[in-house]
CSV table of C-alpha atoms in Angstrom, one decimal:
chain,number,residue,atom,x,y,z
A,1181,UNK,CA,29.4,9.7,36.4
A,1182,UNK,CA,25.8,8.1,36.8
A,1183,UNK,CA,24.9,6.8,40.5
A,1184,UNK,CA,24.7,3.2,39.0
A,1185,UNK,CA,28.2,1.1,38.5
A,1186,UNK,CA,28.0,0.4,34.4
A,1187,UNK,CA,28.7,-3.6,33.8
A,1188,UNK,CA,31.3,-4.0,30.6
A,1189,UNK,CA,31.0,-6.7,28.2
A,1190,UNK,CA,34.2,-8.3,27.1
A,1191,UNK,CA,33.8,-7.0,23.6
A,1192,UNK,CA,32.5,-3.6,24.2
A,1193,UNK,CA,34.7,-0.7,24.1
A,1194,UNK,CA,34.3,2.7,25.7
A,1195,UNK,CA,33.4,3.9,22.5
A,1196,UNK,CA,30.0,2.2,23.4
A,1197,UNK,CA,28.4,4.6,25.5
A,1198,UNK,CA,25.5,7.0,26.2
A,1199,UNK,CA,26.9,10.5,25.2
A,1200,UNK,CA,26.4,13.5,28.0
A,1201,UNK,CA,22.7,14.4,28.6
A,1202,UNK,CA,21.2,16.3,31.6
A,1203,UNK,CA,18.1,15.1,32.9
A,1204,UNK,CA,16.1,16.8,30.6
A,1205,UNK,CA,17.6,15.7,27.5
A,1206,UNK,CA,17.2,12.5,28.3
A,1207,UNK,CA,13.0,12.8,29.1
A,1208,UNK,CA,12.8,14.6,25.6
A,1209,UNK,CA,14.9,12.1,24.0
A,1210,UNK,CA,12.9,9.3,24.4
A,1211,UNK,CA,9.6,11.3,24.8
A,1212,UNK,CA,10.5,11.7,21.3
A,1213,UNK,CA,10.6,7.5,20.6
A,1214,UNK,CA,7.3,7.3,22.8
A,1215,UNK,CA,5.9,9.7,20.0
A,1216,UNK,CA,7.2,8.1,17.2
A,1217,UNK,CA,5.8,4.7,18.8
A,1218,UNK,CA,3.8,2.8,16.1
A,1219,UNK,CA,3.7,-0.3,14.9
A,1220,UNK,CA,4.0,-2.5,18.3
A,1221,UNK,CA,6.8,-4.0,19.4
A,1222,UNK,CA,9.0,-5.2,16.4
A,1223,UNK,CA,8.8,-1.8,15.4
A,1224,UNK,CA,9.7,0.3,18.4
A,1225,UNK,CA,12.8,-2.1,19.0
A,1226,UNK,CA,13.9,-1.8,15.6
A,1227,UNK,CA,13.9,2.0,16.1
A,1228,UNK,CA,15.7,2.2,19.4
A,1229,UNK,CA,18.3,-0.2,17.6
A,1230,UNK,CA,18.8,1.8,14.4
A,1231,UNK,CA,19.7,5.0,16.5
A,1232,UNK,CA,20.9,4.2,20.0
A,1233,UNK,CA,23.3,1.0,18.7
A,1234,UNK,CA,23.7,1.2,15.0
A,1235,UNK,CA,23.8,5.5,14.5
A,1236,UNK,CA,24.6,6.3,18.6
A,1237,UNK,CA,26.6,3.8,19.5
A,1238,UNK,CA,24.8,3.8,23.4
A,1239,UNK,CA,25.6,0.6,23.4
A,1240,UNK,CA,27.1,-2.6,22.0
A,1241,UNK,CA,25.0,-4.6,19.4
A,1242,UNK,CA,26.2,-7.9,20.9
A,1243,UNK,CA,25.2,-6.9,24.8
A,1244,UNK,CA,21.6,-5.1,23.0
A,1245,UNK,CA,21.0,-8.4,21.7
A,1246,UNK,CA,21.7,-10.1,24.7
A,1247,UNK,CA,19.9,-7.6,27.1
A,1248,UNK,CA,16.6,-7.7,24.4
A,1249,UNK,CA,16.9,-11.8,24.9
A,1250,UNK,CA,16.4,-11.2,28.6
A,1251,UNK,CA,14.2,-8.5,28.3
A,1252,UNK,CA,11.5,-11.5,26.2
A,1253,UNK,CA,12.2,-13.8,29.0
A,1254,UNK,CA,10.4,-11.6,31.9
A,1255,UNK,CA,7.3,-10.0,31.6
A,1256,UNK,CA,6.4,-6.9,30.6
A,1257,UNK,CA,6.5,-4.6,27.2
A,1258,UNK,CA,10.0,-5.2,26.3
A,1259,UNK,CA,10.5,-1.7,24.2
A,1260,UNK,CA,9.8,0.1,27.7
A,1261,UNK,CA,11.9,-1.9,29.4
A,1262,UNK,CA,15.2,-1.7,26.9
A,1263,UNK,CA,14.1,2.3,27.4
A,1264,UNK,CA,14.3,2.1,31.2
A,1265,UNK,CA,17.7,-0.2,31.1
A,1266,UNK,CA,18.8,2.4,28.4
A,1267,UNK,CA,18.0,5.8,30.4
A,1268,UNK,CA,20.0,3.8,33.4
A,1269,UNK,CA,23.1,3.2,31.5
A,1270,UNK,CA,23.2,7.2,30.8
A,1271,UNK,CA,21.9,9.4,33.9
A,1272,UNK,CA,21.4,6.0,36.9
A,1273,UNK,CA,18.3,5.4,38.1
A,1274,UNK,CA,16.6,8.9,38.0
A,1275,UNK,CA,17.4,8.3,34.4
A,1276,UNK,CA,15.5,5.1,33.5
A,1277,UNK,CA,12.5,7.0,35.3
A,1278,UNK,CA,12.6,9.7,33.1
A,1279,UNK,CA,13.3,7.5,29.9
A,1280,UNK,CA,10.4,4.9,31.2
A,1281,UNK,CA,7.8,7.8,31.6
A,1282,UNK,CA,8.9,9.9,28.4
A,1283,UNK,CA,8.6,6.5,26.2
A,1284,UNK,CA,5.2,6.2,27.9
A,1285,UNK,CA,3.8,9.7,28.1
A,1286,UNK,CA,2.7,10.3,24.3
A,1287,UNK,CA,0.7,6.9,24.5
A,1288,UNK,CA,-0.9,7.7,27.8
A,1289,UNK,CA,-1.6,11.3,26.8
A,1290,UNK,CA,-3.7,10.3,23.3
A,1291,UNK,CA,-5.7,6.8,25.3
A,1292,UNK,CA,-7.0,9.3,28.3
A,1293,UNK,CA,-8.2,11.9,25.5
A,1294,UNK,CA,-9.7,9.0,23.4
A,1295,UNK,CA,-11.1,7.2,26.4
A,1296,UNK,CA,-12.8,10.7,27.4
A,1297,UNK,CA,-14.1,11.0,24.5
A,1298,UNK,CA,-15.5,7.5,24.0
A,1299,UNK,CA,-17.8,8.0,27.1
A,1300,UNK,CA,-19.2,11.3,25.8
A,1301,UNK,CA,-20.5,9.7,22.3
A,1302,UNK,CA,-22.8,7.4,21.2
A,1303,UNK,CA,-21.0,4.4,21.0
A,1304,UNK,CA,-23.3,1.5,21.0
A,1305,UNK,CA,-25.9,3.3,18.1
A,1306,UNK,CA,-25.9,4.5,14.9
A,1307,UNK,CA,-22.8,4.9,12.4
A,1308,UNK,CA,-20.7,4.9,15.4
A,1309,UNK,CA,-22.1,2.2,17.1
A,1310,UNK,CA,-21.7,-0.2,13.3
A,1311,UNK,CA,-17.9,1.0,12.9
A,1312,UNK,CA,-17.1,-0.1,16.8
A,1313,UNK,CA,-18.9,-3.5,16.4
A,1314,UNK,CA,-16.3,-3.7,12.4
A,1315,UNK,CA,-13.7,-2.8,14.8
A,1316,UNK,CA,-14.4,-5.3,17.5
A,1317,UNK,CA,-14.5,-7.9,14.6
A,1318,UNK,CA,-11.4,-7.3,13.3
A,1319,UNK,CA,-10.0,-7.2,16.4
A,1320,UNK,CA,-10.6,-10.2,17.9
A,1321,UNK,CA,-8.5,-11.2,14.1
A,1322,UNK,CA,-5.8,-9.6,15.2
A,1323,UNK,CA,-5.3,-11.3,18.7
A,1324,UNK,CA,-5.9,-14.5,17.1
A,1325,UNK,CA,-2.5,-13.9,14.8
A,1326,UNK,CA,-0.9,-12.8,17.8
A,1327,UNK,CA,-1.4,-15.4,19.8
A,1328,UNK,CA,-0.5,-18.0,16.8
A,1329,UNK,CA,2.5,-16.0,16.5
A,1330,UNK,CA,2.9,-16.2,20.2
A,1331,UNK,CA,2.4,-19.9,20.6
A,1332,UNK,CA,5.0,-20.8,17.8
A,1333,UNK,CA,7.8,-18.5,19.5
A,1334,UNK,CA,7.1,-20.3,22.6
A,1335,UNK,CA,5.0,-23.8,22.0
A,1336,UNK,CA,8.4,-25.7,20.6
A,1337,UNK,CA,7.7,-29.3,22.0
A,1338,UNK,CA,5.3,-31.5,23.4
A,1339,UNK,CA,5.1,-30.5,26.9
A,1340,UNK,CA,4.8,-27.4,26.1
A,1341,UNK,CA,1.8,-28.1,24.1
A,1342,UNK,CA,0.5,-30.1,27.0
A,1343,UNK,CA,0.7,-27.6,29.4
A,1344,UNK,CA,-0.6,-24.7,27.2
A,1345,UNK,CA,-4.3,-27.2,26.6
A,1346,UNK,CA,-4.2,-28.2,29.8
A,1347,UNK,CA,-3.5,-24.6,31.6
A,1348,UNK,CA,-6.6,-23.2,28.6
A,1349,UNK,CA,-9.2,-26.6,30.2
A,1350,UNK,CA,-8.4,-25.2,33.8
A,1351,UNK,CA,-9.0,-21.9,33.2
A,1352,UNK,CA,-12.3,-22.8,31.1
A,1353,UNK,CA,-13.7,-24.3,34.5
A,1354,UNK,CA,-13.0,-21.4,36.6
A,1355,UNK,CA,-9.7,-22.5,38.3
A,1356,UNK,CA,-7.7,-18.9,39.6
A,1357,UNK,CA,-5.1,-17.8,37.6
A,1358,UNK,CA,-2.8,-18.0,41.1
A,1359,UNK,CA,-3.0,-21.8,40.9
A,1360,UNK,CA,-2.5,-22.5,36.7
A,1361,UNK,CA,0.4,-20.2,36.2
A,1362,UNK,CA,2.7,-21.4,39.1
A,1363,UNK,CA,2.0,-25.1,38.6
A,1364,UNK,CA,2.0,-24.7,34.6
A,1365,UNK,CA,5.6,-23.3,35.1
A,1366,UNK,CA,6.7,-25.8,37.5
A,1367,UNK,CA,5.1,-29.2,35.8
A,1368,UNK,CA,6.8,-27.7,32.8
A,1369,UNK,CA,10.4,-27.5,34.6
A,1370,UNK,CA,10.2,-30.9,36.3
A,1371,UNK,CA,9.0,-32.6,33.3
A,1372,UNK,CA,11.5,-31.2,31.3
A,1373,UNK,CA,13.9,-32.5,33.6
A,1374,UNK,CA,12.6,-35.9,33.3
A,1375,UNK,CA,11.0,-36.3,36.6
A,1376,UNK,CA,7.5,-36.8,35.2
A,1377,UNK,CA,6.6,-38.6,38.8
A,1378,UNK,CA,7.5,-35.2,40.6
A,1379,UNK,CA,5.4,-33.4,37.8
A,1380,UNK,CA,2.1,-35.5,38.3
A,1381,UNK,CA,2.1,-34.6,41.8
A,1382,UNK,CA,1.7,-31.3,41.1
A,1383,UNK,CA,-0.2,-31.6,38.5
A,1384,UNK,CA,-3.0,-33.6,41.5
A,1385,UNK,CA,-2.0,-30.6,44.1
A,1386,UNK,CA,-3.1,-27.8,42.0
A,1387,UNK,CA,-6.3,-29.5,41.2
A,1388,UNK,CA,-7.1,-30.3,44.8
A,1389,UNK,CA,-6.0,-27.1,45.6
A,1390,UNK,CA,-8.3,-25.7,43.2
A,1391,UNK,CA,-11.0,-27.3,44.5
A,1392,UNK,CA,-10.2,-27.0,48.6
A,1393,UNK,CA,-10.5,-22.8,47.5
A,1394,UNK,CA,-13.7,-23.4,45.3
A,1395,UNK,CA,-13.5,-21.7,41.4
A,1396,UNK,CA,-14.0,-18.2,40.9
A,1397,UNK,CA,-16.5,-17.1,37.7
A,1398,UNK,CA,-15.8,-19.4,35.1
A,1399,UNK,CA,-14.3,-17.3,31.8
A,1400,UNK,CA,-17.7,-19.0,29.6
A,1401,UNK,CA,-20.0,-16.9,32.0
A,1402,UNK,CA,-18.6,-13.5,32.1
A,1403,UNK,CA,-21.6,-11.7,31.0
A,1404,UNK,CA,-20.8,-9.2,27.5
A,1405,UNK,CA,-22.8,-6.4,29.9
A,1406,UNK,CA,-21.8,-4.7,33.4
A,1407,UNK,CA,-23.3,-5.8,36.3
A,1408,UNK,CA,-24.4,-3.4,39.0
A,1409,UNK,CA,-22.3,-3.1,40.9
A,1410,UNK,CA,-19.9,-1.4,43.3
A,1411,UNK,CA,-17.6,1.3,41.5
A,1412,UNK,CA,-13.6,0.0,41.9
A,1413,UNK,CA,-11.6,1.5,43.9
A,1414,UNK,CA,-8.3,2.8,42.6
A,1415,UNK,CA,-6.4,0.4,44.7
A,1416,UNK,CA,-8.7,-2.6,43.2
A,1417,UNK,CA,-7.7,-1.1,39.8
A,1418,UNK,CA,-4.1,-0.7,40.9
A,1419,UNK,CA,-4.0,-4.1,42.0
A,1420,UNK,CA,-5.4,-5.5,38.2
A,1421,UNK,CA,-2.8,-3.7,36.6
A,1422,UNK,CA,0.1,-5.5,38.7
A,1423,UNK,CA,-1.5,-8.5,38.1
A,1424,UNK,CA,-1.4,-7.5,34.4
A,1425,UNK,CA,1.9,-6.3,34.3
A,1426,UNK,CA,3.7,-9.2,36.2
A,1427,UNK,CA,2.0,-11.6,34.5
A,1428,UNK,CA,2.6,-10.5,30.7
A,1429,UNK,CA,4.8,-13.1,29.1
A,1430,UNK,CA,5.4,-13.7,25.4
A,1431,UNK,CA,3.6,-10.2,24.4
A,1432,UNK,CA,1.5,-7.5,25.3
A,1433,UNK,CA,-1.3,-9.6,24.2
A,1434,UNK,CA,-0.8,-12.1,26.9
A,1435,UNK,CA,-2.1,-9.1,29.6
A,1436,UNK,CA,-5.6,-9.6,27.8
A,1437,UNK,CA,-7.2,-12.4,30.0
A,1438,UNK,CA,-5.9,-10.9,33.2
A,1439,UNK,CA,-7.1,-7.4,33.2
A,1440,UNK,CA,-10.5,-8.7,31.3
A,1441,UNK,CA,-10.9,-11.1,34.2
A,1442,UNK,CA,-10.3,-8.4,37.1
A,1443,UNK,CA,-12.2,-5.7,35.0
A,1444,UNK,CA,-15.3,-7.3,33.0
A,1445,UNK,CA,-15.2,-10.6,35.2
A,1446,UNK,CA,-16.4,-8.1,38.3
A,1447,UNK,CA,-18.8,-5.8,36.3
A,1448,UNK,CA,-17.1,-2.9,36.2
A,1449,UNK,CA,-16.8,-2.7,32.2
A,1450,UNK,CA,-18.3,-4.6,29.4
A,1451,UNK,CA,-16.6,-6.6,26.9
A,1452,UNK,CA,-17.6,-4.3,23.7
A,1453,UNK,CA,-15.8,-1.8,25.9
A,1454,UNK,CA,-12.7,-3.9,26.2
A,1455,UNK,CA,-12.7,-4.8,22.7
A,1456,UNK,CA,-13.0,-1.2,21.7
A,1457,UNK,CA,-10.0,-0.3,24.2
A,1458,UNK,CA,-8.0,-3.1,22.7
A,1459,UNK,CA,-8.6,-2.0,18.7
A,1460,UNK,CA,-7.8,1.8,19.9
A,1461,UNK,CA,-4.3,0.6,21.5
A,1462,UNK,CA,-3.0,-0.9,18.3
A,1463,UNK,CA,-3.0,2.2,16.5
A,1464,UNK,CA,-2.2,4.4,19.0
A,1465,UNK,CA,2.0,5.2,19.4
A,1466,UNK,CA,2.4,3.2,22.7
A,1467,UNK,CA,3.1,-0.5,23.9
A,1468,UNK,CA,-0.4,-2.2,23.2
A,1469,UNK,CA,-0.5,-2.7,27.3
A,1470,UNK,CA,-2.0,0.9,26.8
A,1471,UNK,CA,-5.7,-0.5,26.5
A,1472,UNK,CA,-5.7,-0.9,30.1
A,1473,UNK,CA,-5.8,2.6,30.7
A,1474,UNK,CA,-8.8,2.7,28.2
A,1475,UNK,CA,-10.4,-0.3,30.6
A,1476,UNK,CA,-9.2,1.6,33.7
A,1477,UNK,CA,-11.2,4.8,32.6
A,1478,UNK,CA,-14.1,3.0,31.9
A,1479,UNK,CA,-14.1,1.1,35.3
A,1480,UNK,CA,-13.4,4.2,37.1
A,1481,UNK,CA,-12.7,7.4,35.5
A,1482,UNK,CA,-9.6,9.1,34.9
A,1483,UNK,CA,-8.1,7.9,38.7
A,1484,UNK,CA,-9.1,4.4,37.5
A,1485,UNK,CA,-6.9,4.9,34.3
A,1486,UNK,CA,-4.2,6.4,36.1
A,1487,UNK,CA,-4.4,3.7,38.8
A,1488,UNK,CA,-4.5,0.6,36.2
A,1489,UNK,CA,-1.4,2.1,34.3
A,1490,UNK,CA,0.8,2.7,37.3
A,1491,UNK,CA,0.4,-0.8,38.2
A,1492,UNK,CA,0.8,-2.5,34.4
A,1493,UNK,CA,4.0,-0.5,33.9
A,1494,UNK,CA,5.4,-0.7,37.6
A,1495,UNK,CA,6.8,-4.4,36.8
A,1496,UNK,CA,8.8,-3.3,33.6
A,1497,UNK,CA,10.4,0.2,35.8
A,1498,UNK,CA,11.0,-2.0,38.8
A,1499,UNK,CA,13.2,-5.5,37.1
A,1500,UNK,CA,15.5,-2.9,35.8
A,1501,UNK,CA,15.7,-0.3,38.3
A,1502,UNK,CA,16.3,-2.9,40.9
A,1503,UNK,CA,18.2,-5.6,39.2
A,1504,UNK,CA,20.1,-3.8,36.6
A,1505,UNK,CA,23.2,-5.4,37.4
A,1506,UNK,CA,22.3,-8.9,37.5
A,1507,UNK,CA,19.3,-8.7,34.5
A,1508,UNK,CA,21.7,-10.5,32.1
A,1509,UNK,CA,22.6,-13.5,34.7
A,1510,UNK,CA,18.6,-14.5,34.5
A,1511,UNK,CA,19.6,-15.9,30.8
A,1512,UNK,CA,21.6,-18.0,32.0
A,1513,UNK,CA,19.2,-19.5,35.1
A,1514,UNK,CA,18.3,-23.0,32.9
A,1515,UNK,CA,16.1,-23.8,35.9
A,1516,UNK,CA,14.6,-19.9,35.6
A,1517,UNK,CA,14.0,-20.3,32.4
A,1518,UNK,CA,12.8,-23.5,32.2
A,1519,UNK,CA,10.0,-22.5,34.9
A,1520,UNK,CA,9.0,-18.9,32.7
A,1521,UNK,CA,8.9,-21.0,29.6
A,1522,UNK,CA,5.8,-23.4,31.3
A,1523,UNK,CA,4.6,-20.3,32.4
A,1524,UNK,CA,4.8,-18.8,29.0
A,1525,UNK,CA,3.0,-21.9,27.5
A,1526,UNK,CA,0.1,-22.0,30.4
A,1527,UNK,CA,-0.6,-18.3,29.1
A,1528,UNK,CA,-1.0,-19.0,25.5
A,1529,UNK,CA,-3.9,-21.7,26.6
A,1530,UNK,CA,-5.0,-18.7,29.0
A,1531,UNK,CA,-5.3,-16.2,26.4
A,1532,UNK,CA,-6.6,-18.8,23.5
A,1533,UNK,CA,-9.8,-19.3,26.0
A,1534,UNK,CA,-10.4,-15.5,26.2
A,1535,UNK,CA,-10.6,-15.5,22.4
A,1536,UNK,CA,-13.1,-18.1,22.5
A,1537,UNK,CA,-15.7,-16.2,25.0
A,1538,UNK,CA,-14.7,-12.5,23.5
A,1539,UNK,CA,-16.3,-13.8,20.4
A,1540,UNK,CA,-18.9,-15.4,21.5
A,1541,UNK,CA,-19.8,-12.0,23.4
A,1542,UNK,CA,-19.3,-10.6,19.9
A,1543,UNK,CA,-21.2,-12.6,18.4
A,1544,UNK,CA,-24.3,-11.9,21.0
A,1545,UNK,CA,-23.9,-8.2,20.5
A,1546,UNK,CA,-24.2,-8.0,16.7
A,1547,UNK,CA,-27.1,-7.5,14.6
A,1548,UNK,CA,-25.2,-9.1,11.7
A,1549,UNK,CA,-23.1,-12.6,12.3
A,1550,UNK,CA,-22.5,-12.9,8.8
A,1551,UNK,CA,-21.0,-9.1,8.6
A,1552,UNK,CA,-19.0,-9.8,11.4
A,1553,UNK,CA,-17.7,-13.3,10.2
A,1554,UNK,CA,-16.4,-11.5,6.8
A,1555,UNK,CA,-14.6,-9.1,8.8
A,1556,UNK,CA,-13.1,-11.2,11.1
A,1557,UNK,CA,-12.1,-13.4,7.9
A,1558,UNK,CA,-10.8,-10.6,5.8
A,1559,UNK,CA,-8.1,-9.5,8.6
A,1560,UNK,CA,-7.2,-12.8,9.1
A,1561,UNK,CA,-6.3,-13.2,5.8
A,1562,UNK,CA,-4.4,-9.6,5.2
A,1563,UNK,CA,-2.8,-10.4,8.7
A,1564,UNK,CA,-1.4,-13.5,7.3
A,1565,UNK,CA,-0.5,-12.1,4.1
A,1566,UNK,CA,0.6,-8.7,4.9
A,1567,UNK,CA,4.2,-8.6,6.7
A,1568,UNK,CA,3.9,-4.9,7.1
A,1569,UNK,CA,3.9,-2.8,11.0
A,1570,UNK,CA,0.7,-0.9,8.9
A,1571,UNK,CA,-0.9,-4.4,9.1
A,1572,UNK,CA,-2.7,-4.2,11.9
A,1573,UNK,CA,-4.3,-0.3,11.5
A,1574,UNK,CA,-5.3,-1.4,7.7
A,1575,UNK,CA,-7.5,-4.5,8.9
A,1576,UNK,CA,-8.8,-2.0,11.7
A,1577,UNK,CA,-9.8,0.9,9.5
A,1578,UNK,CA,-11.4,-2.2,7.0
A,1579,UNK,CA,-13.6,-3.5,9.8
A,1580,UNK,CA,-14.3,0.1,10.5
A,1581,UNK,CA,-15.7,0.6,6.9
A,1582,UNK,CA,-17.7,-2.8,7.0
A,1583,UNK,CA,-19.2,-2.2,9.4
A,1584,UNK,CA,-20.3,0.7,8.7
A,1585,UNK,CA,-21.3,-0.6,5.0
A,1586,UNK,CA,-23.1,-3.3,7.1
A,1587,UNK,CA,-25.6,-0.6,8.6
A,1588,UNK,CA,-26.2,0.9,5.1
A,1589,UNK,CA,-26.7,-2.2,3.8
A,1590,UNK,CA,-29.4,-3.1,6.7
């Protein structure tokens, strides 16, 4: 018996359940998924699927389907969070712990040894210096094909669309991220509703709002170079990774503008840094929300990484360990739902902003535009082309031999 009460769909039998496992087990069972990671999402789900429902039978395909469609809805990286549910349906709530931090662990493990490593070698010069800047390029590639792919999950009508430009405009001006998401999602709910009046009146008190409280640094002026400043404390970078973590709808990718804005925006990294953590995440065995350990090290050292993690992956252990028994009723929440959608949409304007200044800040830091413009074209085009999970570490490794060609060739 587990210390949790199991819900039962109507269709699953009690052959549809987790099989014995002592604590252990069940920390090297899906320490062994965390390892086996790669790919990004659409991978790691399709893995857990093929042996938990289809070969183990943990759990019915109908309810996994159901629990994955609720799991998209919140934030957070949904792989971990089917792992925590998972490990809660077999061993309680000590279990989803254990399956949440095994799933996690190999990830976390390679990022601090790469991020140690990146701040002991000469990053910014020489050969290694040309493949990071190829990197960077190809990169900022593979967020823009997220973030289309993103934006035609979620962007599905007009107000949508509406709310996504005008959510990006606000942000371009500086307006806190406090003031767009909220209103985004509930403009979005009340015009979908039909009560367009309602939504206007928002739409005026989030703008007055924004300018009773002033605007914060404007995304355009985030210098590509760290202040000096202040080192962070690990609460500050505690505090960037909840923000992060809570605030990740549609994709890990949709973190990017909040942990760059509470990280680079206050000095405490650069944006080649960022860039570099980002490109190392997406070929690492690990949701991609990994880079902001690689960002947390670089603020502040190995507590700084420790400190940013524990807060992007608190939100995706906490909406199952405390609302495991009532995830599945959020589905069915139209007003919910309607609400997350705009807030959804508001992100995807967020994030498309972010691309805009990371490449500018690219584009400042290289010695060749043109170089970097045929990288950043090439991905895009295998990206598009190339329906493969080994996609994304081709066009990486490609913008890592360009731009090292690039030096050679200068």
């Amino acid at each position: 018996m587990t210390d949790v009460e199991q819900p039962r769909s109507a269709v699953e039998t009690e052959s549809c359940r987790p099989p014995a496992l002592t604590h252990l087990a069940l920390f090297v069972r899906f320490l062994r998924f965390g390892a086996m990671a790669f790919g990004g999402p659409v991978a790691q789900i399709a893995m857990i699927r093929r042996e938990l429902v289809e070969e183990e039978r943990w759990i019915a395909g109908d309810r996994f389907n159901k629990l994955l469609a609720v799991m998209q809805v919140l934030p957070g990286p949904e792989a971990h969070e089917l792992c925590v549910h998972l490990g809660i349906r077999a061993k309680g709530r000590w279990g989803g712990v254990l399956a949440g931090l095994g799933f996690m662990l190999p990830g976390l493990l390679l990022m601090l040894a790469l991020a140690w490593a990146y701040t002991r070698l000469p990053m910014r010069s020489g050969p290694l210096g040309a493949i990071f800047l190829g990197v960077q390029a190809a990169v900022l590639a593979v967020v823009v094909r997220a973030v289309h792919r993103i934006g035609a999950h979620i962007l599905h009508d007009r107000w949508l669309w509406a709310v996504a430009i005008g959510a990006g405009a606000a942000t371009f001006a500086g307006a806190s991220f406090w003031i767009v998401l909220p209103s985004a999602g509930i403009v979005y709910a009340l015009a979908s509703a039909g009560r367009r009046g309602l939504a206007a009146g928002v739409i005026a008190a989030a703008i007055g709002l924004t300018l009773l409280v002033g605007t914060p640094q404007p995304m355009s002026e985030m210098g590509s170079a760290a202040r000096s400043v202040a080192a962070p404390t690990a609460w500050a970078l505690f505090w960037a990774g909840l923000k992060g973590g809570l605030l990740t709808f549609g994709g890990a990718y949709t973190a990017i503008p909040f942990i760059r804005h509470d990280t680079v925006g206050k000095g405490w990294t650069t944006d080649a840094a960022f860039l570099d953590g980002l490109g190392l995440s997406s070929v690492l065995p690990a949701p991609l929300v990994i880079f902001a350990t690689f960002v947390g090290w670089m603020s502040g050292g190995l507590t700084g990484a420790l400190a940013i993690t524990a807060g992007m992956f608190l939100p995706a252990f906490a909406f199952s360990l405390i609302f495991y028994e009532r995830l599945e009723a959020v589905i069915e929440s139209k007003r919910l739902q309607s609400f997350l959608t705009g807030v959804a949409a508001s992100v995807v304007g967020v994030i498309a902003v972010t691309i805009v200044d990371l490449a500018q800040g690219h584009a400042a830091r290289t010695s060749s535009l043109a170089a970097s413009a045929l990288i950043a074209a090439v991905a895009l085009a295998v990206l598009y082309r190339w329906k493969s999970k080994l996609a994304t570490p081709a066009v990486l490794a490609v913008g890592a031999a360009l731009g090292l060609a690039s030096l050679s060739a200068g």
